[in-house]
Amino acid sequence: MIPMIAFVGEKKNGKTLILEKVLRELSARKRKIGVLKHTCHGFQLDYPRTDTSRLYRAGAKMVAISGKNEMGFYGRTGFELTPEIIRDLFFPAFDAILVEGYKSSHLPKVVVALEGKPPVWAKDLNGLIAVVSAQKPDFNTKHFKPTQIKAIANLVDSYIKTHRRKRDVKIYLDGNNLQIKPFIKDFFLNTISAMIGSLKGVGKARRIQITIELPEGMPLPVIIPETK
């Protein structure tokens, strides 16, 4: 799967600023980076009285807007998606996803504190890989000063290289991740890869995506009758 690293810290203490600078450095290195920002509060991506805002408030589950070289979309999920599910559904072809927030997740984390030392909870943080702070932390971990942007980008770059996507399979049923055992994953990987590899015009690929549309309400398993 695509590597993810979360930048976490207290509010108003430099997470976005550090992320912005690291992103510029990684982009200069031709890395394709996606960003996921977590918020505990509601948010508004659109302006009131725009066409898309009116259609969204009219009841659309998802609204997308597309223009020259850009697009955006937002929608209602009914529940909070995990960063892994968001990555799998919406970030299909990136070198890495940098995340702002999700302190309680299982993601590897970089704690940011532009002023002073990192917060006291950083020492026991699950998945901590580095601290970016003005003063050195009181515990043993990799430390960068806020001005060491190239070094922080090197950390991310190294993580991408050592955690680049491996062969894996994810199955989603109407957006819900279906847990499957390793031997089932191997079966899908070997069988589907071999079938697609035998088709004409198939070159190198980073991702195989197969979508099966079923009639509404059809139960599984689906038995497809043989054609004569």
Coordinates of C-alpha atoms in Angstrom, one line a residue:
M1 CA 0.0 0.0 0.0
I2 CA 1.0 3.6 -0.4
P3 CA 3.1 4.8 2.6
M4 CA 1.5 7.3 5.0
I5 CA 3.2 9.6 7.6
A6 CA 1.3 11.8 10.0
F7 CA 2.5 15.2 11.2
V8 CA 1.0 15.8 14.6
G9 CA 1.2 18.4 17.4
E10 CA -0.6 21.0 19.4
K11 CA -2.9 23.5 17.6
K12 CA -1.2 26.5 16.1
N13 CA 2.3 25.2 16.5
G14 CA 3.5 24.8 13.0
K15 CA 2.2 21.5 11.5
T16 CA 0.9 23.1 8.3
L17 CA 4.0 25.3 7.9
I18 CA 6.4 22.4 8.1
L19 CA 4.2 20.2 5.9
E20 CA 4.1 23.0 3.3
K21 CA 7.8 23.3 3.2
V22 CA 8.4 19.6 3.1
L23 CA 5.9 19.2 0.3
R24 CA 7.7 21.9 -1.8
E25 CA 11.0 20.0 -1.3
L26 CA 9.5 16.6 -2.2
S27 CA 7.8 18.1 -5.2
A28 CA 11.1 19.5 -6.4
R29 CA 12.4 15.9 -6.2
K30 CA 9.5 14.8 -8.5
R31 CA 7.7 12.9 -5.8
K32 CA 4.0 12.5 -6.2
I33 CA 2.6 13.4 -2.8
G34 CA -1.0 13.5 -1.6
V35 CA -2.1 15.3 1.6
L36 CA -4.9 14.3 4.0
K37 CA -5.9 16.8 6.7
H38 CA -7.9 15.7 9.7
T39 CA -10.3 17.9 11.6
C40 CA -12.3 17.2 14.7
H41 CA -14.9 19.9 13.7
G42 CA -17.1 20.4 10.7
F43 CA -15.7 22.1 7.6
Q44 CA -16.8 23.9 4.5
L45 CA -15.2 23.5 1.2
D46 CA -17.6 25.5 -0.9
Y47 CA -19.1 29.0 -0.8
P48 CA -22.8 29.6 -0.1
R49 CA -25.1 30.1 -3.0
T50 CA -22.8 28.5 -5.6
D51 CA -24.3 25.9 -7.9
T52 CA -22.4 23.1 -6.2
S53 CA -23.4 24.3 -2.7
R54 CA -27.1 24.4 -3.7
L55 CA -27.0 20.9 -5.2
Y56 CA -25.2 19.6 -2.1
R57 CA -27.8 21.2 0.3
A58 CA -30.5 19.8 -1.9
G59 CA -29.5 16.3 -0.9
A60 CA -26.7 15.1 -3.1
K61 CA -24.5 12.5 -1.3
M62 CA -21.4 13.6 -3.3
V63 CA -20.7 16.7 -5.4
A64 CA -17.7 17.0 -7.8
I65 CA -16.6 20.0 -9.8
S66 CA -14.1 19.7 -12.7
G67 CA -12.2 22.3 -14.6
K68 CA -9.1 22.6 -16.6
N69 CA -6.3 20.5 -15.0
E70 CA -8.1 20.5 -11.6
M71 CA -11.1 18.9 -9.8
G72 CA -12.5 18.6 -6.4
F73 CA -15.3 16.7 -4.6
Y74 CA -16.9 16.4 -1.2
G75 CA -19.7 14.4 0.2
R76 CA -21.4 12.8 3.1
T77 CA -20.1 9.5 4.5
G78 CA -22.4 9.0 7.5
F79 CA -19.3 8.0 9.6
E80 CA -15.7 8.9 10.0
L81 CA -13.4 7.1 7.5
T82 CA -10.0 5.9 8.6
P83 CA -7.0 7.4 6.9
E84 CA -6.2 3.9 5.3
I85 CA -9.7 3.7 3.7
I86 CA -9.4 7.3 2.4
R87 CA -6.1 6.4 0.9
D88 CA -7.3 3.3 -0.8
L89 CA -10.5 4.9 -2.2
F90 CA -9.2 8.4 -3.2
F91 CA -5.3 8.3 -3.5
P92 CA -4.6 5.5 -6.0
A93 CA -1.3 6.6 -7.6
F94 CA 1.0 8.5 -5.3
D95 CA 4.4 7.9 -3.8
A96 CA 3.2 8.8 -0.4
I97 CA 0.4 10.4 1.6
L98 CA 1.4 13.1 4.2
V99 CA -1.2 13.4 6.9
E100 CA -1.9 16.4 9.2
G101 CA -3.5 15.1 12.4
Y102 CA -4.8 11.6 13.3
K103 CA -2.7 11.6 16.4
S104 CA -4.5 8.5 17.8
S105 CA -4.0 6.4 14.6
H106 CA -1.5 3.6 14.0
L107 CA 0.3 5.7 11.4
P108 CA 4.0 6.5 11.8
K109 CA 4.2 10.1 13.2
V110 CA 6.4 13.2 13.2
V111 CA 5.7 15.5 16.1
V112 CA 5.9 19.2 15.3
A113 CA 6.5 22.0 17.8
L114 CA 8.0 25.2 16.4
E115 CA 8.2 26.8 19.8
G116 CA 10.0 25.2 22.7
K117 CA 10.0 21.4 23.3
P118 CA 7.5 18.9 22.0
P119 CA 4.4 18.3 24.2
V120 CA 4.7 15.8 27.1
W121 CA 2.5 13.2 25.4
A122 CA 5.0 12.9 22.5
K123 CA 7.3 10.6 24.5
D124 CA 4.7 7.8 24.6
L125 CA 3.1 8.4 21.2
N126 CA 2.4 5.3 19.2
G127 CA 4.4 5.2 16.0
L128 CA 6.7 8.1 16.7
I129 CA 9.6 8.3 14.2
A130 CA 10.9 11.9 14.7
V131 CA 10.4 15.2 16.4
V132 CA 10.6 18.7 14.7
S133 CA 11.1 21.3 17.4
A134 CA 13.0 24.4 18.4
Q135 CA 14.4 22.7 21.5
K136 CA 15.6 19.1 21.7
P137 CA 13.2 16.7 23.4
D138 CA 13.9 15.2 26.8
F139 CA 13.6 11.7 25.4
N140 CA 15.6 9.7 22.8
T141 CA 14.3 10.1 19.3
K142 CA 15.3 11.4 15.9
H143 CA 15.3 15.2 16.2
F144 CA 15.2 18.0 13.6
K145 CA 15.1 21.8 13.9
P146 CA 12.3 23.6 12.0
T147 CA 14.9 25.0 9.6
Q148 CA 16.1 21.5 8.6
I149 CA 13.6 21.0 5.8
K150 CA 15.8 19.1 3.5
A151 CA 16.7 16.6 6.3
I152 CA 13.0 16.2 7.1
A153 CA 12.3 15.6 3.4
N154 CA 15.1 13.0 3.4
L155 CA 13.4 11.2 6.3
V156 CA 10.2 11.0 4.3
D157 CA 12.0 10.0 1.1
S158 CA 13.8 7.2 2.9
Y159 CA 10.5 6.0 4.4
I160 CA 9.0 5.9 0.9
K161 CA 11.9 3.8 -0.4
T162 CA 11.8 1.3 2.5
H163 CA 8.0 1.1 2.7
R164 CA 7.1 1.4 -1.0
R165 CA 4.0 -0.5 -1.9
K166 CA 4.2 -4.3 -1.8
R167 CA 1.9 -6.8 -3.5
D168 CA -1.4 -6.5 -1.7
V169 CA -5.1 -6.9 -2.2
K170 CA -8.0 -4.8 -0.7
I171 CA -11.6 -5.7 -1.3
Y172 CA -14.4 -3.1 -0.7
L173 CA -18.1 -3.9 -0.7
D174 CA -20.0 -0.6 -1.1
G175 CA -17.1 1.2 0.4
N176 CA -16.6 -1.1 3.4
N177 CA -13.3 -2.8 3.7
L178 CA -13.6 -6.6 3.7
Q179 CA -11.0 -8.4 5.8
I180 CA -9.5 -11.4 3.9
K181 CA -7.0 -14.0 5.0
P182 CA -3.4 -14.1 3.6
F183 CA -4.0 -17.2 1.5
I184 CA -7.1 -15.6 -0.1
K185 CA -5.0 -12.5 -0.9
D186 CA -2.4 -14.7 -2.6
F187 CA -5.0 -16.5 -4.6
F188 CA -6.4 -13.2 -5.9
L189 CA -3.0 -11.7 -6.5
N190 CA -1.7 -14.7 -8.5
T191 CA -4.9 -15.5 -10.4
I192 CA -6.0 -12.0 -11.4
S193 CA -2.4 -10.8 -12.2
A194 CA -1.9 -13.8 -14.4
M195 CA -5.2 -13.3 -16.2
I196 CA -4.7 -9.6 -16.8
G197 CA -1.1 -10.2 -17.8
S198 CA -2.2 -12.4 -20.6
L199 CA -4.3 -9.7 -22.2
K200 CA -3.1 -7.8 -25.2
G201 CA -1.9 -4.2 -24.7
V202 CA -1.0 -4.7 -21.0
G203 CA 2.2 -3.0 -20.0
K204 CA 3.6 -2.0 -16.6
A205 CA 1.1 -0.9 -14.0
R206 CA 1.2 0.1 -10.3
R207 CA -2.4 -0.7 -9.5
I208 CA -5.1 -3.0 -10.8
Q209 CA -8.6 -1.9 -10.1
I210 CA -11.6 -4.1 -10.9
T211 CA -15.2 -2.9 -10.2
I212 CA -18.1 -5.3 -10.3
E213 CA -21.5 -3.7 -10.6
L214 CA -24.4 -5.8 -9.3
P215 CA -28.2 -5.3 -9.6
E216 CA -29.6 -3.5 -6.6
G217 CA -30.1 -5.7 -3.6
M218 CA -28.5 -8.8 -5.2
P219 CA -27.1 -11.1 -2.5
L220 CA -23.7 -12.8 -2.7
P221 CA -22.5 -15.1 -4.0
V222 CA -23.5 -14.2 -7.5
I223 CA -24.0 -17.2 -9.9
I224 CA -23.6 -16.1 -13.5
P225 CA -25.3 -18.6 -15.9
E226 CA -23.2 -20.1 -18.6
T227 CA -23.7 -18.8 -22.1
K228 CA -24.3 -21.3 -24.9

